mmCIF file of C-alpha atoms in Angstrom:
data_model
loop_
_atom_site.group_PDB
_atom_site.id
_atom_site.type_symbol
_atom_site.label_atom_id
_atom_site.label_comp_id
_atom_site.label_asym_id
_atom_site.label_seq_id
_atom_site.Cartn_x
_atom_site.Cartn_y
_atom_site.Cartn_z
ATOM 1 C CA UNK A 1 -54.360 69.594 -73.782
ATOM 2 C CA UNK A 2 -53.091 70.284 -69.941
ATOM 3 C CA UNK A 3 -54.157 68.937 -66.678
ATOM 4 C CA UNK A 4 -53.531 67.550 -63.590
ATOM 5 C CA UNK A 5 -53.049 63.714 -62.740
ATOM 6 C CA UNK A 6 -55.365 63.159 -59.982
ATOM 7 C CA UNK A 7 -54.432 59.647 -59.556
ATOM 8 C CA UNK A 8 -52.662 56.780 -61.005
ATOM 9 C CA UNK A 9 -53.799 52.695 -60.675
ATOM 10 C CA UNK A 10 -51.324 49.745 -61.698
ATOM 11 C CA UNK A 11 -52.661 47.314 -64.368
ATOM 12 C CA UNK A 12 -50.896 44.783 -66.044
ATOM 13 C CA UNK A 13 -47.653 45.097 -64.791
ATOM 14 C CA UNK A 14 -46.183 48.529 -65.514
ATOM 15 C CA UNK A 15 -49.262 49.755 -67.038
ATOM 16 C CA UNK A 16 -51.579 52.706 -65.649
ATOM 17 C CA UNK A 17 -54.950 53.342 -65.240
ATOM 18 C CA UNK A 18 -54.393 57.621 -65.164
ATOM 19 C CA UNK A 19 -57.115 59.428 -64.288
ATOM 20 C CA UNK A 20 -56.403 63.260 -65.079
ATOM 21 C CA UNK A 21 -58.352 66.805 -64.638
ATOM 22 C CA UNK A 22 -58.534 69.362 -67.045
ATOM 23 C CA UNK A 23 -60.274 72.330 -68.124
ATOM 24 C CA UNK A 24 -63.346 70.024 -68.465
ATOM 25 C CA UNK A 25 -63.733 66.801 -67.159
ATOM 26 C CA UNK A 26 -62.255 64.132 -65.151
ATOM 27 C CA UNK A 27 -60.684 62.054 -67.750
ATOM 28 C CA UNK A 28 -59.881 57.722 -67.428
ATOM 29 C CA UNK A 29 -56.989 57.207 -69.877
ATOM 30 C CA UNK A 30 -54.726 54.147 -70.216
ATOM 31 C CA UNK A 31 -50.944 54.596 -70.352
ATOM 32 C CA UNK A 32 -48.755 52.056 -71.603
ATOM 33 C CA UNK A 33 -45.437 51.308 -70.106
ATOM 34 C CA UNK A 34 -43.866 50.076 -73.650
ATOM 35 C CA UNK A 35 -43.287 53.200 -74.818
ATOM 36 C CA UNK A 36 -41.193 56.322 -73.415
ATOM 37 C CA UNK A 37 -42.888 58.337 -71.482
ATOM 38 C CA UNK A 38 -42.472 61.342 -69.171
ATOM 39 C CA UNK A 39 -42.579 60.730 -65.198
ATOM 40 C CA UNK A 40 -46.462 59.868 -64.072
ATOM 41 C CA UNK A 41 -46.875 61.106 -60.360
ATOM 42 C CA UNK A 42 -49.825 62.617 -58.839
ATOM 43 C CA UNK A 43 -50.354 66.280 -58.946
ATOM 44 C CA UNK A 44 -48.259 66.922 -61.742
ATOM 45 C CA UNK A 45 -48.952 68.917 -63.919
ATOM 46 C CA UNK A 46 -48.934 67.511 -67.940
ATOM 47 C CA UNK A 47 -49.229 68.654 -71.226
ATOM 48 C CA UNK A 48 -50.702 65.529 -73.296
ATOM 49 C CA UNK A 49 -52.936 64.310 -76.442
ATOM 50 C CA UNK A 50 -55.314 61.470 -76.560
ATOM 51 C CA UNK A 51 -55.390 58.607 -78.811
ATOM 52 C CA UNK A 52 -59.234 57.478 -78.821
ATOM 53 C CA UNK A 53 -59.978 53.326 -78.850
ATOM 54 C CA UNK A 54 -63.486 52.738 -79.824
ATOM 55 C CA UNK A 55 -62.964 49.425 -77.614
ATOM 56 C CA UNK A 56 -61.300 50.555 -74.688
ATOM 57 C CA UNK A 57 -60.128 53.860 -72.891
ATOM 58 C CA UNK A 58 -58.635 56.710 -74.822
ATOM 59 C CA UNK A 59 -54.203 56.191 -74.646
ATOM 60 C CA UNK A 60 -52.506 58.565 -73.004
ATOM 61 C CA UNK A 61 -49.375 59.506 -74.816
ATOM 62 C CA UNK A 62 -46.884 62.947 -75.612
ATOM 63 C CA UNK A 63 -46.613 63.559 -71.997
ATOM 64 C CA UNK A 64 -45.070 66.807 -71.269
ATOM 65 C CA UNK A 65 -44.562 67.362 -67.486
ATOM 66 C CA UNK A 66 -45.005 70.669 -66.803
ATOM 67 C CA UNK A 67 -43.083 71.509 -63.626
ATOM 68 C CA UNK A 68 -43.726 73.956 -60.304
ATOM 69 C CA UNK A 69 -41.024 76.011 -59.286
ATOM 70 C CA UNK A 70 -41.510 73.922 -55.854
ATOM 71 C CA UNK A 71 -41.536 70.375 -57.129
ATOM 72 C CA UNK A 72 -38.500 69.939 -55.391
ATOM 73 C CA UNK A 73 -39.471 70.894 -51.933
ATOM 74 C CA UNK A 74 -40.466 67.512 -50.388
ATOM 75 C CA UNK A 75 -42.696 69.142 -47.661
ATOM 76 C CA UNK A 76 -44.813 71.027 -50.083
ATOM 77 C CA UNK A 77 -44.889 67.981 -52.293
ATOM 78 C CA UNK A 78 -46.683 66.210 -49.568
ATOM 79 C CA UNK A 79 -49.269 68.664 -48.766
ATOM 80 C CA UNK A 80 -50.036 68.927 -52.336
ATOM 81 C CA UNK A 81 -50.374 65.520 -53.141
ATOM 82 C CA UNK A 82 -52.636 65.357 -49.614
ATOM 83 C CA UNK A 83 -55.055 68.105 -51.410
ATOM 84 C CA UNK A 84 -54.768 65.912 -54.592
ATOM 85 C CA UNK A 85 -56.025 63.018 -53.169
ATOM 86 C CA UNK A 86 -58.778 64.449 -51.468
ATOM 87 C CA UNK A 87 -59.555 66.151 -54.594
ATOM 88 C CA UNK A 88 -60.074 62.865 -56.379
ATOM 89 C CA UNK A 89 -62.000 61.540 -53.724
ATOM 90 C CA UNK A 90 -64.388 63.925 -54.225
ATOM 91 C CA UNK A 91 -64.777 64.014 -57.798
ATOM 92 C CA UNK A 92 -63.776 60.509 -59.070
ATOM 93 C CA UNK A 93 -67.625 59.642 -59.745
ATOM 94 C CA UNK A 94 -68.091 62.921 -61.881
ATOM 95 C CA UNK A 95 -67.504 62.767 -65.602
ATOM 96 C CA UNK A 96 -67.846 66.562 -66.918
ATOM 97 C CA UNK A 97 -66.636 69.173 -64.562
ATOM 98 C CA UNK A 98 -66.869 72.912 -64.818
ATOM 99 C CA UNK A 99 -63.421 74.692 -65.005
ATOM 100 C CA UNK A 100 -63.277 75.749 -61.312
ATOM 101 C CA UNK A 101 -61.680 73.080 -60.297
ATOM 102 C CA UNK A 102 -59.041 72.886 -62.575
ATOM 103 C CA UNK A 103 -58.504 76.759 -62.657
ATOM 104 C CA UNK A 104 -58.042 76.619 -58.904
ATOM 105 C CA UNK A 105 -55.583 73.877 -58.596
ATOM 106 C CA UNK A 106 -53.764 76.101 -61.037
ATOM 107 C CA UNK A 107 -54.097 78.668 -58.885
ATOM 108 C CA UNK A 108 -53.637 77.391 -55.880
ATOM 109 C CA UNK A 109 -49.947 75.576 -57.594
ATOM 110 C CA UNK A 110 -48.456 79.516 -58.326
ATOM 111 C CA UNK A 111 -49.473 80.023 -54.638
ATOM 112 C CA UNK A 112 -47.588 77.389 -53.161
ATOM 113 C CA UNK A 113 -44.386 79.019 -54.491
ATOM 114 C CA UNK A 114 -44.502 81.779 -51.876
ATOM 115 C CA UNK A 115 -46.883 80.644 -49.281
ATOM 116 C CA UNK A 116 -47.854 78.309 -47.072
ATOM 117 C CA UNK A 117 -49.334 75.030 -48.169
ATOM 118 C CA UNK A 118 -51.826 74.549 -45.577
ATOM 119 C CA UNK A 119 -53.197 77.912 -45.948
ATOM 120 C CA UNK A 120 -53.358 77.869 -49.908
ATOM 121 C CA UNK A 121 -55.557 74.685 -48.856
ATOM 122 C CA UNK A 122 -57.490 76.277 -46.608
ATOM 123 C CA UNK A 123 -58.506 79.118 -48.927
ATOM 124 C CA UNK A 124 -58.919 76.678 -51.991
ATOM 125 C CA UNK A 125 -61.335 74.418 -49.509
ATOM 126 C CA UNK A 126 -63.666 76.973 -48.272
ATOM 127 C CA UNK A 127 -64.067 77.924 -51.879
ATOM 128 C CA UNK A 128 -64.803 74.460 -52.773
ATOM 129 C CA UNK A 129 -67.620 74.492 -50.235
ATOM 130 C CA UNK A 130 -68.972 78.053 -51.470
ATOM 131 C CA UNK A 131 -69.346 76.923 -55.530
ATOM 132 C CA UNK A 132 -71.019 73.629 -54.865
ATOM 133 C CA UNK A 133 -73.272 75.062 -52.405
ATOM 134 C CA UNK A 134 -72.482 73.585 -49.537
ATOM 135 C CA UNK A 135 -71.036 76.617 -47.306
ATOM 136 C CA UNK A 136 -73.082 76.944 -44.455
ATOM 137 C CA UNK A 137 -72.680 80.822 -43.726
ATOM 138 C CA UNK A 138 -75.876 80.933 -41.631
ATOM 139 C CA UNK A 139 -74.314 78.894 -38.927
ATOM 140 C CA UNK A 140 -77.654 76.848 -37.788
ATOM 141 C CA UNK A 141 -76.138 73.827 -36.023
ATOM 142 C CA UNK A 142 -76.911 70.365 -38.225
ATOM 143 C CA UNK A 143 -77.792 68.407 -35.011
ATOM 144 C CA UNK A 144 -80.640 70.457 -33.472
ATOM 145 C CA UNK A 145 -81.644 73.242 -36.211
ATOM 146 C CA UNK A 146 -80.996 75.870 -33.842
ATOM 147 C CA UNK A 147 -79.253 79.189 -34.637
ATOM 148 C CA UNK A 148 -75.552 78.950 -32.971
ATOM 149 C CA UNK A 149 -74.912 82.417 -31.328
ATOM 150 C CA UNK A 150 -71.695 81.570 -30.006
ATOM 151 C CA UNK A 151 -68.537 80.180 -30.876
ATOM 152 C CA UNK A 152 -69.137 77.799 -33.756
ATOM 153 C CA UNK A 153 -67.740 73.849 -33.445
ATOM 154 C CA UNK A 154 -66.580 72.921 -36.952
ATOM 155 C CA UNK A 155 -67.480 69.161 -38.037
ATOM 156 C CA UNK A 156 -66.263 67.535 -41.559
ATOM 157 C CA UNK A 157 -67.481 69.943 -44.877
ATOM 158 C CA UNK A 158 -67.241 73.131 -42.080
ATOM 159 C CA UNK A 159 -70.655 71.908 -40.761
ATOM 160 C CA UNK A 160 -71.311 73.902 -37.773
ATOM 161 C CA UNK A 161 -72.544 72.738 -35.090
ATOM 162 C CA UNK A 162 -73.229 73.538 -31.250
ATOM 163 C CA UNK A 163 -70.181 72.319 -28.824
ATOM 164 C CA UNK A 164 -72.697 70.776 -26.602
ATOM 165 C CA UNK A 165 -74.073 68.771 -29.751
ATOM 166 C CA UNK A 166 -70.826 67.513 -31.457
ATOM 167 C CA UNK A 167 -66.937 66.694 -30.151
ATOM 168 C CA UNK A 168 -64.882 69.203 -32.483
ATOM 169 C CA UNK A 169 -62.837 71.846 -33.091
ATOM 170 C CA UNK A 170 -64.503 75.752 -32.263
ATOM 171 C CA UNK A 171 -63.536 78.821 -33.579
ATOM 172 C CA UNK A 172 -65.126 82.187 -32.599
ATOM 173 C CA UNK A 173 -67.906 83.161 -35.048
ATOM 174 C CA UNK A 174 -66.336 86.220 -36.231
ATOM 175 C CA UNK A 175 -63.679 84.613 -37.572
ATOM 176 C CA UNK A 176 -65.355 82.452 -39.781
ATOM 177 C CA UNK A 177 -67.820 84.915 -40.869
ATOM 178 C CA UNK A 178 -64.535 87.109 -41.967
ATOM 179 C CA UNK A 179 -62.836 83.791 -43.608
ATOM 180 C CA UNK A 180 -66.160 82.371 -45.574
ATOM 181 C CA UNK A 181 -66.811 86.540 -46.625
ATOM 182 C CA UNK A 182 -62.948 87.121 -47.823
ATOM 183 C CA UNK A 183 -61.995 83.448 -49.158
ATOM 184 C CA UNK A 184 -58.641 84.194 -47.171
ATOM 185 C CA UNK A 185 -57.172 82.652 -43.986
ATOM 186 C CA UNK A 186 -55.099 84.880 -42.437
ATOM 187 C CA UNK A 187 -57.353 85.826 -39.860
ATOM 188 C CA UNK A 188 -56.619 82.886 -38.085
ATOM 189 C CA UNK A 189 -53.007 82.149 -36.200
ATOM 190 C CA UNK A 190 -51.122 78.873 -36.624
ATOM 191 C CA UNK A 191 -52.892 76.706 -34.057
ATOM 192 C CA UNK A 192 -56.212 77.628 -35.815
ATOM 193 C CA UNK A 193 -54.616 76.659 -39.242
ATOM 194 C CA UNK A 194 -53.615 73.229 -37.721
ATOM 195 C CA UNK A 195 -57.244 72.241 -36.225
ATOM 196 C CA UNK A 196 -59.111 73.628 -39.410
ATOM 197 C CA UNK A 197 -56.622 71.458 -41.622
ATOM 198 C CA UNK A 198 -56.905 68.298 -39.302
ATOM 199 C CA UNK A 199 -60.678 68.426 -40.526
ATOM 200 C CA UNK A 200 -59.954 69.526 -43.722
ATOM 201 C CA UNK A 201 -58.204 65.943 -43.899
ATOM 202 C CA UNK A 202 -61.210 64.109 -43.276
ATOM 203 C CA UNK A 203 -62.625 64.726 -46.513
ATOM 204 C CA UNK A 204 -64.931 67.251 -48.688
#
């Protein structure tokens, strides 16, 4: 079985808590520190097999680390451990997940080889928004209902609102409409990258 280790919790000493997502849910497995194991970090990618406990949570063991061709770079490391975390924010209360997820962070890992890491998040985030629904391409600010026929001012999620109705960052309406349509940043330039990013921190 592969997947990704979304995030890691101490317990009894040396011992982890390891939650981990794969093709089909967001697994809680136990990983003892007694025995040999490969390196536990989040966002890495594993091979691994279960041991079920009727009692308790289901052991973790034959790690394999499967490695990125970037694991190295320390800047890229931290962006992708950024999207990680925010990743497990999001899902950490869901049980069974569709494959999306975990065939995007897969995706989005061969990307950061050759691109850059905030825009591989950018592109992964917006189509986050679009398969749970929650994409608002019809750009009716969430404050006053109104249709925004102007520049849009982004909020937390991409929520658009008017500028006069929330403090934000604005973008000009054709962009976005190109962005949300194509799945693909490049319309913007880097100062656009760096204020959609800055909200892309605050959360899904």
């Amino acid at each position: 079985m592969q997947g990704f280790i979304l995030h890691t919790q101490r317990v009894r000493d040396e011992d982890l808590i390891v939650y981990i997502l794969s093709s089909k849910a967001l697994l809680k497995t136990y990983r003892f520190y007694g025995l040999r194991h490969s390196s536990i970090l989040n966002g890495y990618k594993i091979d691994f097999a279960l041991e079920e406990n009727s009692t308790f949570l289901p052991r973790l063991k034959d790690v394999l680390h499967l490695g990125f061709s970037w694991i190295l770079d320390r800047e890229k490391m931290l962006f992708w451990q950024e999207f990680i975390r925010l990743l497990y924010g999001h899902l950490k209360e869901v049980n069974e997940l569709d494959s999306f997820y975990f065939d995007l962070l897969d995706e989005c890992a061969k990307r950061f080889s050759k691109q850059n890491p905030k825009r591989v998040i950018l592109d992964a985030y917006v189509r986050i928004l679009e398969f749970e629904g929650r994409l608002h391409k019809d750009f009716i600010c969430f404050a006053c209902d109104e249709k925004i026929k102007g520049n849009i001012t982004l909020l937390r999620a991409f929520l658009p609102s008017h500028d006069f109705c929330a403090f934000s960052y604005e973008f000009p309406r054709q962009k976005l409409e190109i962005f949300y349509e194509k799945k693909n940043c490049s319309i913007f330039d880097d100062e656009e990258i760096s204020k959609i990013y800055k909200l892309i921190k605050q959360g899904l």
